[in-house]
Amino acid sequence: MKLGIDIGAGGAPAPAVEDRGVRLGIDIGGTKTAAVVLGRDGELSDQVRMPTGFGAEEVVATVLHTVERMTELAGLPVDGFTTIGIGIPGAVDSERGHVRHAVNLGLGGLDLGPVLERRLGVRVRIENDVKAAALGAHHLLSERGAAGDSMAYLNLGTGLAAGVLLDGKLLRGGHGIAGEIGHIPVDPAGAQCPCGQIGCLETVASGKGLARMWPSTDALPARELFRLAADGRPDAVEVRERFLTGVASAVRILVLTADVDSVVIGGGLAALGEPLKSGVRRVLSEWAANSPFLGSIDLPDRVQVIPSGFPAAAVGAALVGGASWPK
């Protein structure tokens, strides 16, 4: 099956030929696009990764090529998927399927949902990637019997942002920016954030923040930092503690503003695994020891780190695809 890449093609979406309960989720990242098939039982089956193109036509082409590959792996026609959902960085109008300000993808504005529906002939739902990942993380916790009524997904990637679920529903806010806690200033004397403010949380608790605080030629600078800090190197210990304090601050903000049952850390830096989780819990425990109030709300026990390799955003995108459509 050849889907083509003409983003101006016409044609109205057609209904799926049969509800097989098979969902397709696609996570469009700045460099890589990941896709998963989610079965009726909630289990993952086929998965694929491919490079992400830059600019509107290339992003659309990436999605079309991904869908083509997934139909081959799943042995289904494109309308054989019950739903198709996509997670993408940037400000997303999920009702209109419009993406704006996805700078790392070269998108100033794109009606991605309608464009894909015209090309594929099926419904396509679009959501912000971090919000989609929050759904994916909640799905994983539910499968393990560990999901509460509320959860925050703290994405530690190039930047820092969160997706919040209350009563199982995504919190978007009045203008779609709920969870953008990376742009809360925490240090008036800190570094300038790309957003224009000074001392934002993102400047100390993100990939970019670590790159600034710990310049390195190592292929995995965060792992190098934690390794050298564990060996007792003073400058590494200082930077590690600044980073862990920033992440712990993000956890505290999420719990104090939304009182979520758990904060699940994900994103590229979540690959640090146990040293990250234990370090953040240690900082939170130190704060609790000096604050009866913080000590009463069990902050350390609310922190989890998503298992390495779990495609949270793609799984969440598959779940987004099944959300009800506005009339």
mmCIF file of C-alpha atoms in Angstrom:
data_model
loop_
_atom_site.group_PDB
_atom_site.id
_atom_site.type_symbol
_atom_site.label_atom_id
_atom_site.label_comp_id
_atom_site.label_asym_id
_atom_site.label_seq_id
_atom_site.Cartn_x
_atom_site.Cartn_y
_atom_site.Cartn_z
ATOM 1 C CA MET A 1 0.000 0.000 0.000
ATOM 2 C CA LYS A 2 1.392 3.385 -1.041
ATOM 3 C CA LEU A 3 -0.030 6.349 0.852
ATOM 4 C CA GLY A 4 1.722 9.254 -0.864
ATOM 5 C CA ILE A 5 2.790 12.545 0.676
ATOM 6 C CA ASP A 6 0.692 15.222 -1.083
ATOM 7 C CA ILE A 7 -0.554 17.211 1.901
ATOM 8 C CA GLY A 8 -3.078 19.066 -0.197
ATOM 9 C CA ALA A 9 -5.025 16.056 -1.439
ATOM 10 C CA GLY A 10 -8.785 16.051 -0.904
ATOM 11 C CA GLY A 11 -11.361 13.482 0.088
ATOM 12 C CA ALA A 12 -13.519 13.007 3.172
ATOM 13 C CA PRO A 13 -12.591 10.575 5.952
ATOM 14 C CA ALA A 14 -14.268 7.203 5.590
ATOM 15 C CA PRO A 15 -15.456 5.072 8.511
ATOM 16 C CA ALA A 16 -13.414 2.024 9.519
ATOM 17 C CA VAL A 17 -14.537 -1.140 7.811
ATOM 18 C CA GLU A 18 -14.647 -3.088 11.061
ATOM 19 C CA ASP A 19 -14.005 -2.416 14.736
ATOM 20 C CA ARG A 20 -11.221 -4.868 15.516
ATOM 21 C CA GLY A 21 -10.241 -3.046 18.690
ATOM 22 C CA VAL A 22 -6.738 -2.447 17.309
ATOM 23 C CA ARG A 23 -5.308 1.025 17.919
ATOM 24 C CA LEU A 24 -2.336 2.659 16.249
ATOM 25 C CA GLY A 25 -0.305 5.224 18.184
ATOM 26 C CA ILE A 26 2.467 7.388 16.725
ATOM 27 C CA ASP A 27 4.898 9.553 18.698
ATOM 28 C CA ILE A 28 6.566 12.217 16.541
ATOM 29 C CA GLY A 29 9.811 13.291 18.180
ATOM 30 C CA GLY A 30 12.326 15.916 17.174
ATOM 31 C CA THR A 31 14.634 13.291 15.642
ATOM 32 C CA LYS A 32 12.787 9.948 15.845
ATOM 33 C CA THR A 33 9.212 8.823 15.305
ATOM 34 C CA ALA A 34 7.968 5.763 17.193
ATOM 35 C CA ALA A 35 4.779 3.795 16.585
ATOM 36 C CA VAL A 36 2.989 0.984 18.394
ATOM 37 C CA VAL A 37 -0.076 -1.163 17.876
ATOM 38 C CA LEU A 38 -2.255 -1.544 20.962
ATOM 39 C CA GLY A 39 -4.536 -4.568 20.966
ATOM 40 C CA ARG A 40 -8.026 -4.921 22.394
ATOM 41 C CA ASP A 41 -6.529 -6.435 25.543
ATOM 42 C CA GLY A 42 -4.229 -3.449 26.017
ATOM 43 C CA GLU A 43 -1.112 -5.374 25.051
ATOM 44 C CA LEU A 44 1.558 -3.985 22.724
ATOM 45 C CA SER A 45 2.302 -5.902 19.566
ATOM 46 C CA ASP A 46 4.089 -4.320 16.614
ATOM 47 C CA GLN A 47 6.511 -1.430 17.119
ATOM 48 C CA VAL A 48 8.646 0.598 14.728
ATOM 49 C CA ARG A 49 11.028 3.576 14.804
ATOM 50 C CA MET A 50 12.152 5.829 11.983
ATOM 51 C CA PRO A 51 13.762 9.261 11.514
ATOM 52 C CA THR A 52 11.499 12.320 11.682
ATOM 53 C CA GLY A 53 11.554 14.738 8.767
ATOM 54 C CA PHE A 54 11.831 18.499 9.236
ATOM 55 C CA GLY A 55 9.141 20.891 8.054
ATOM 56 C CA ALA A 56 5.436 20.424 7.342
ATOM 57 C CA GLU A 57 5.659 18.204 4.258
ATOM 58 C CA GLU A 58 8.403 16.032 5.735
ATOM 59 C CA VAL A 59 6.541 15.565 9.036
ATOM 60 C CA VAL A 60 3.418 14.510 7.142
ATOM 61 C CA ALA A 61 5.521 12.175 4.968
ATOM 62 C CA THR A 62 7.057 10.640 8.096
ATOM 63 C CA VAL A 63 3.613 9.856 9.487
ATOM 64 C CA LEU A 64 2.409 8.376 6.198
ATOM 65 C CA HIS A 65 5.483 6.181 5.878
ATOM 66 C CA THR A 66 5.053 5.086 9.502
ATOM 67 C CA VAL A 67 1.415 4.182 8.950
ATOM 68 C CA GLU A 68 2.368 2.254 5.809
ATOM 69 C CA ARG A 69 4.973 0.265 7.693
ATOM 70 C CA MET A 70 2.591 -0.457 10.573
ATOM 71 C CA THR A 71 -0.114 -1.752 8.228
ATOM 72 C CA GLU A 72 2.446 -4.164 6.819
ATOM 73 C CA LEU A 73 3.510 -5.372 10.277
ATOM 74 C CA ALA A 74 -0.048 -5.671 11.600
ATOM 75 C CA GLY A 75 -1.407 -7.221 8.423
ATOM 76 C CA LEU A 76 -4.243 -4.701 8.310
ATOM 77 C CA PRO A 77 -5.425 -2.070 5.845
ATOM 78 C CA VAL A 78 -5.242 1.470 7.167
ATOM 79 C CA ASP A 79 -8.979 1.474 7.894
ATOM 80 C CA GLY A 80 -8.501 -1.762 9.790
ATOM 81 C CA PHE A 81 -7.198 0.219 12.764
ATOM 82 C CA THR A 82 -10.063 1.184 15.032
ATOM 83 C CA THR A 83 -8.332 4.475 15.854
ATOM 84 C CA ILE A 84 -5.155 6.355 14.973
ATOM 85 C CA GLY A 85 -3.651 8.829 17.414
ATOM 86 C CA ILE A 86 -0.558 11.006 17.212
ATOM 87 C CA GLY A 87 1.526 12.677 19.907
ATOM 88 C CA ILE A 88 3.617 15.634 18.775
ATOM 89 C CA PRO A 89 5.624 18.401 20.496
ATOM 90 C CA GLY A 90 4.301 21.932 20.542
ATOM 91 C CA ALA A 91 1.056 23.658 21.359
ATOM 92 C CA VAL A 92 -1.743 21.411 20.134
ATOM 93 C CA ASP A 93 -5.422 22.169 19.618
ATOM 94 C CA SER A 94 -6.635 18.593 20.066
ATOM 95 C CA GLU A 95 -10.171 19.361 18.926
ATOM 96 C CA ARG A 96 -9.094 20.878 15.596
ATOM 97 C CA GLY A 97 -5.992 18.737 15.117
ATOM 98 C CA HIS A 98 -3.884 21.891 14.743
ATOM 99 C CA VAL A 99 -0.227 22.079 15.785
ATOM 100 C CA ARG A 100 1.568 25.361 16.347
ATOM 101 C CA HIS A 101 4.988 26.360 17.649
ATOM 102 C CA ALA A 102 6.650 22.956 17.193
ATOM 103 C CA VAL A 103 9.984 24.678 16.632
ATOM 104 C CA ASN A 104 12.167 21.553 16.675
ATOM 105 C CA LEU A 105 10.070 20.116 13.839
ATOM 106 C CA GLY A 106 10.029 23.302 11.774
ATOM 107 C CA LEU A 107 6.282 23.759 12.249
ATOM 108 C CA GLY A 108 4.946 27.268 12.703
ATOM 109 C CA GLY A 109 1.397 25.994 12.239
ATOM 110 C CA LEU A 110 -0.107 22.914 10.617
ATOM 111 C CA ASP A 111 -3.599 21.384 10.522
ATOM 112 C CA LEU A 112 -2.003 17.984 10.934
ATOM 113 C CA GLY A 113 -5.167 16.104 11.856
ATOM 114 C CA PRO A 114 -7.264 17.247 8.867
ATOM 115 C CA VAL A 115 -4.317 16.806 6.473
ATOM 116 C CA LEU A 116 -3.758 13.219 7.586
ATOM 117 C CA GLU A 117 -7.469 12.423 7.506
ATOM 118 C CA ARG A 118 -7.618 13.528 3.872
ATOM 119 C CA ARG A 119 -4.604 11.407 2.962
ATOM 120 C CA LEU A 120 -5.533 8.316 4.968
ATOM 121 C CA GLY A 121 -9.314 8.394 4.745
ATOM 122 C CA VAL A 122 -9.712 7.667 8.479
ATOM 123 C CA ARG A 123 -10.065 9.650 11.667
ATOM 124 C CA VAL A 124 -6.801 10.851 13.220
ATOM 125 C CA ARG A 125 -6.578 12.391 16.693
ATOM 126 C CA ILE A 126 -3.684 14.737 17.625
ATOM 127 C CA GLU A 127 -2.369 15.455 21.133
ATOM 128 C CA ASN A 128 0.667 17.093 22.698
ATOM 129 C CA ASP A 129 3.383 14.452 23.160
ATOM 130 C CA VAL A 130 3.853 14.950 26.908
ATOM 131 C CA LYS A 131 0.120 14.781 27.550
ATOM 132 C CA ALA A 132 -0.026 11.636 25.409
ATOM 133 C CA ALA A 133 2.876 10.159 27.395
ATOM 134 C CA ALA A 134 0.944 10.837 30.601
ATOM 135 C CA LEU A 135 -1.860 8.643 29.267
ATOM 136 C CA GLY A 136 0.650 5.974 28.287
ATOM 137 C CA ALA A 137 2.282 5.985 31.715
ATOM 138 C CA HIS A 138 -1.113 5.759 33.421
ATOM 139 C CA HIS A 139 -1.989 2.813 31.176
ATOM 140 C CA LEU A 140 1.199 1.031 32.275
ATOM 141 C CA LEU A 141 0.486 1.652 35.962
ATOM 142 C CA SER A 142 -3.099 0.446 35.504
ATOM 143 C CA GLU A 143 -1.864 -2.758 33.883
ATOM 144 C CA ARG A 144 0.295 -3.307 36.972
ATOM 145 C CA GLY A 145 -2.506 -2.436 39.381
ATOM 146 C CA ALA A 146 -0.584 0.586 40.656
ATOM 147 C CA ALA A 147 -2.545 3.489 39.156
ATOM 148 C CA GLY A 148 -4.408 5.873 41.442
ATOM 149 C CA ASP A 149 -7.127 8.318 40.523
ATOM 150 C CA SER A 150 -4.594 10.991 39.662
ATOM 151 C CA MET A 151 -1.083 11.027 38.233
ATOM 152 C CA ALA A 152 1.481 13.427 36.819
ATOM 153 C CA TYR A 153 3.976 12.451 34.144
ATOM 154 C CA LEU A 154 7.144 14.519 34.516
ATOM 155 C CA ASN A 155 8.989 14.576 31.208
ATOM 156 C CA LEU A 156 12.730 15.135 31.600
ATOM 157 C CA GLY A 157 13.894 15.513 28.035
ATOM 158 C CA THR A 158 15.574 18.339 26.178
ATOM 159 C CA GLY A 159 13.192 20.557 28.120
ATOM 160 C CA LEU A 160 10.893 19.948 31.075
ATOM 161 C CA ALA A 161 7.107 19.682 31.103
ATOM 162 C CA ALA A 162 4.393 17.610 32.721
ATOM 163 C CA GLY A 163 1.115 15.966 31.798
ATOM 164 C CA VAL A 164 -1.466 15.727 34.568
ATOM 165 C CA LEU A 165 -4.386 13.299 34.837
ATOM 166 C CA LEU A 166 -7.162 13.945 37.335
ATOM 167 C CA ASP A 167 -9.851 11.269 37.660
ATOM 168 C CA GLY A 168 -8.310 9.636 34.610
ATOM 169 C CA LYS A 169 -8.775 12.713 32.415
ATOM 170 C CA LEU A 170 -6.075 14.967 30.989
ATOM 171 C CA LEU A 171 -5.816 18.409 32.519
ATOM 172 C CA ARG A 172 -5.385 20.928 29.688
ATOM 173 C CA GLY A 173 -6.352 24.205 31.346
ATOM 174 C CA GLY A 174 -8.130 27.152 29.812
ATOM 175 C CA HIS A 175 -5.504 27.717 27.121
ATOM 176 C CA GLY A 176 -3.902 24.286 26.777
ATOM 177 C CA ILE A 177 -0.746 25.036 28.758
ATOM 178 C CA ALA A 178 -1.457 23.100 31.958
ATOM 179 C CA GLY A 179 1.711 21.265 32.980
ATOM 180 C CA GLU A 180 4.234 23.710 31.516
ATOM 181 C CA ILE A 181 5.993 23.827 34.861
ATOM 182 C CA GLY A 182 9.437 24.010 33.253
ATOM 183 C CA HIS A 183 8.835 27.725 32.842
ATOM 184 C CA ILE A 184 8.199 28.438 36.506
ATOM 185 C CA PRO A 185 11.128 30.613 37.710
ATOM 186 C CA VAL A 186 12.816 29.129 40.784
ATOM 187 C CA ASP A 187 16.108 31.076 40.899
ATOM 188 C CA PRO A 188 16.154 34.869 40.361
ATOM 189 C CA ALA A 189 19.948 34.675 39.952
ATOM 190 C CA GLY A 190 19.854 31.697 37.607
ATOM 191 C CA ALA A 191 20.479 31.268 33.901
ATOM 192 C CA GLN A 192 18.262 32.728 31.209
ATOM 193 C CA CYS A 193 15.702 30.291 29.866
ATOM 194 C CA PRO A 194 14.933 30.042 26.126
ATOM 195 C CA CYS A 195 11.456 31.307 27.050
ATOM 196 C CA GLY A 196 13.007 34.656 28.019
ATOM 197 C CA GLN A 197 12.618 34.391 31.783
ATOM 198 C CA ILE A 198 15.430 34.014 34.308
ATOM 199 C CA GLY A 199 16.059 30.925 36.414
ATOM 200 C CA CYS A 200 13.247 28.694 35.151
ATOM 201 C CA LEU A 201 13.026 25.143 36.462
ATOM 202 C CA GLU A 202 13.964 23.894 32.990
ATOM 203 C CA THR A 203 17.387 25.555 33.263
ATOM 204 C CA VAL A 204 18.450 23.100 35.983
ATOM 205 C CA ALA A 205 16.242 20.017 35.482
ATOM 206 C CA SER A 206 16.385 19.140 31.792
ATOM 207 C CA GLY A 207 18.738 17.883 29.099
ATOM 208 C CA LYS A 208 19.571 21.425 28.039
ATOM 209 C CA GLY A 209 20.090 22.426 31.638
ATOM 210 C CA LEU A 210 22.491 19.551 32.238
ATOM 211 C CA ALA A 211 24.381 20.348 29.027
ATOM 212 C CA ARG A 212 24.898 23.899 30.271
ATOM 213 C CA MET A 213 25.902 22.880 33.803
ATOM 214 C CA TRP A 214 27.979 19.865 32.703
ATOM 215 C CA PRO A 215 29.608 20.418 29.277
ATOM 216 C CA SER A 216 30.851 17.048 28.048
ATOM 217 C CA THR A 217 31.949 15.230 24.919
ATOM 218 C CA ASP A 218 30.694 11.933 26.344
ATOM 219 C CA ALA A 219 27.981 10.241 24.279
ATOM 220 C CA LEU A 220 25.878 9.952 27.452
ATOM 221 C CA PRO A 221 26.737 13.045 29.522
ATOM 222 C CA ALA A 222 24.057 12.451 32.178
ATOM 223 C CA ARG A 223 25.354 8.935 32.860
ATOM 224 C CA GLU A 224 28.911 10.276 32.947
ATOM 225 C CA LEU A 225 27.850 12.916 35.474
ATOM 226 C CA PHE A 226 26.168 10.411 37.777
ATOM 227 C CA ARG A 227 29.082 7.977 37.473
ATOM 228 C CA LEU A 228 31.675 10.595 38.393
ATOM 229 C CA ALA A 229 29.483 11.904 41.204
ATOM 230 C CA ALA A 230 29.167 8.365 42.595
ATOM 231 C CA ASP A 231 32.984 8.206 42.509
ATOM 232 C CA GLY A 232 33.074 11.333 44.666
ATOM 233 C CA ARG A 233 34.320 13.903 42.161
ATOM 234 C CA PRO A 234 33.371 17.240 43.789
ATOM 235 C CA ASP A 235 32.307 19.179 40.699
ATOM 236 C CA ALA A 236 30.170 16.274 39.504
ATOM 237 C CA VAL A 237 28.543 15.948 42.924
ATOM 238 C CA GLU A 238 27.689 19.658 42.892
ATOM 239 C CA VAL A 239 26.033 19.518 39.469
ATOM 240 C CA ARG A 240 24.232 16.253 40.237
ATOM 241 C CA GLU A 241 22.771 17.711 43.427
ATOM 242 C CA ARG A 242 21.652 20.869 41.619
ATOM 243 C CA PHE A 243 19.928 18.720 39.008
ATOM 244 C CA LEU A 244 18.292 16.400 41.563
ATOM 245 C CA THR A 245 17.092 19.407 43.548
ATOM 246 C CA GLY A 246 15.503 20.789 40.398
ATOM 247 C CA VAL A 247 13.701 17.518 39.667
ATOM 248 C CA ALA A 248 12.575 17.259 43.288
ATOM 249 C CA SER A 249 11.258 20.825 43.020
ATOM 250 C CA ALA A 250 9.208 19.794 39.986
ATOM 251 C CA VAL A 251 7.743 16.874 41.957
ATOM 252 C CA ARG A 252 6.874 19.173 44.863
ATOM 253 C CA ILE A 253 5.187 21.670 42.528
ATOM 254 C CA LEU A 254 3.078 18.957 40.904
ATOM 255 C CA VAL A 255 1.970 17.456 44.210
ATOM 256 C CA LEU A 256 1.241 20.785 45.890
ATOM 257 C CA THR A 257 -0.755 22.125 42.932
ATOM 258 C CA ALA A 258 -2.688 19.001 41.890
ATOM 259 C CA ASP A 259 -2.228 16.559 44.813
ATOM 260 C CA VAL A 260 -1.570 13.704 42.399
ATOM 261 C CA ASP A 261 -1.205 10.201 43.798
ATOM 262 C CA SER A 262 2.031 9.635 41.896
ATOM 263 C CA VAL A 263 4.606 11.484 39.819
ATOM 264 C CA VAL A 264 6.076 9.261 37.114
ATOM 265 C CA ILE A 265 9.375 10.518 35.705
ATOM 266 C CA GLY A 266 9.867 9.856 32.008
ATOM 267 C CA GLY A 267 11.688 11.308 29.021
ATOM 268 C CA GLY A 268 15.257 10.709 27.914
ATOM 269 C CA LEU A 269 16.800 11.374 31.322
ATOM 270 C CA ALA A 270 14.582 8.722 32.910
ATOM 271 C CA ALA A 271 17.095 6.236 31.461
ATOM 272 C CA LEU A 272 19.221 7.095 34.528
ATOM 273 C CA GLY A 273 16.846 4.748 36.325
ATOM 274 C CA GLU A 274 17.361 3.870 39.968
ATOM 275 C CA PRO A 275 20.067 6.498 40.699
ATOM 276 C CA LEU A 276 17.623 9.166 39.522
ATOM 277 C CA LYS A 277 14.695 7.830 41.533
ATOM 278 C CA SER A 278 16.682 7.269 44.714
ATOM 279 C CA GLY A 279 18.380 10.664 44.374
ATOM 280 C CA VAL A 280 15.114 12.561 43.977
ATOM 281 C CA ARG A 281 13.549 10.629 46.846
ATOM 282 C CA ARG A 282 16.557 11.443 49.033
ATOM 283 C CA VAL A 283 16.243 15.190 48.388
ATOM 284 C CA LEU A 284 12.507 15.070 49.105
ATOM 285 C CA SER A 285 13.162 13.142 52.332
ATOM 286 C CA GLU A 286 15.700 15.775 53.427
ATOM 287 C CA TRP A 287 13.131 18.500 52.883
ATOM 288 C CA ALA A 288 10.499 16.489 54.755
ATOM 289 C CA ALA A 289 12.826 16.106 57.737
ATOM 290 C CA ASN A 290 12.871 19.905 58.111
ATOM 291 C CA SER A 291 9.193 20.536 57.337
ATOM 292 C CA PRO A 292 6.370 18.855 59.271
ATOM 293 C CA PHE A 293 4.024 19.868 56.463
ATOM 294 C CA LEU A 294 6.078 18.202 53.715
ATOM 295 C CA GLY A 295 6.673 15.262 56.035
ATOM 296 C CA SER A 296 2.921 14.721 56.273
ATOM 297 C CA ILE A 297 2.277 14.286 52.533
ATOM 298 C CA ASP A 298 4.678 11.436 51.671
ATOM 299 C CA LEU A 299 6.385 13.120 48.721
ATOM 300 C CA PRO A 300 9.195 10.536 48.317
ATOM 301 C CA ASP A 301 6.770 7.609 48.082
ATOM 302 C CA ARG A 302 4.893 9.270 45.227
ATOM 303 C CA VAL A 303 7.923 9.271 42.906
ATOM 304 C CA GLN A 304 8.351 6.596 40.252
ATOM 305 C CA VAL A 305 10.505 6.291 37.127
ATOM 306 C CA ILE A 306 9.067 4.781 33.974
ATOM 307 C CA PRO A 307 10.732 1.516 32.902
ATOM 308 C CA SER A 308 13.471 1.966 30.326
ATOM 309 C CA GLY A 309 12.267 1.412 26.777
ATOM 310 C CA PHE A 310 8.542 1.738 27.447
ATOM 311 C CA PRO A 311 7.091 3.859 24.584
ATOM 312 C CA ALA A 312 4.828 5.971 26.784
ATOM 313 C CA ALA A 313 4.027 8.687 24.232
ATOM 314 C CA ALA A 314 3.210 6.231 21.442
ATOM 315 C CA VAL A 315 1.014 4.136 23.737
ATOM 316 C CA GLY A 316 -0.702 7.288 24.952
ATOM 317 C CA ALA A 317 -1.231 8.393 21.353
ATOM 318 C CA ALA A 318 -3.000 5.099 20.675
ATOM 319 C CA LEU A 319 -5.268 5.808 23.640
ATOM 320 C CA VAL A 320 -5.807 9.401 22.498
ATOM 321 C CA GLY A 321 -7.042 8.050 19.187
ATOM 322 C CA GLY A 322 -9.908 6.373 20.982
ATOM 323 C CA ALA A 323 -11.071 9.511 22.795
ATOM 324 C CA SER A 324 -14.519 10.840 21.983
ATOM 325 C CA TRP A 325 -14.695 13.397 19.190
ATOM 326 C CA PRO A 326 -16.236 16.817 19.646
ATOM 327 C CA LYS A 327 -19.497 17.344 17.790
#
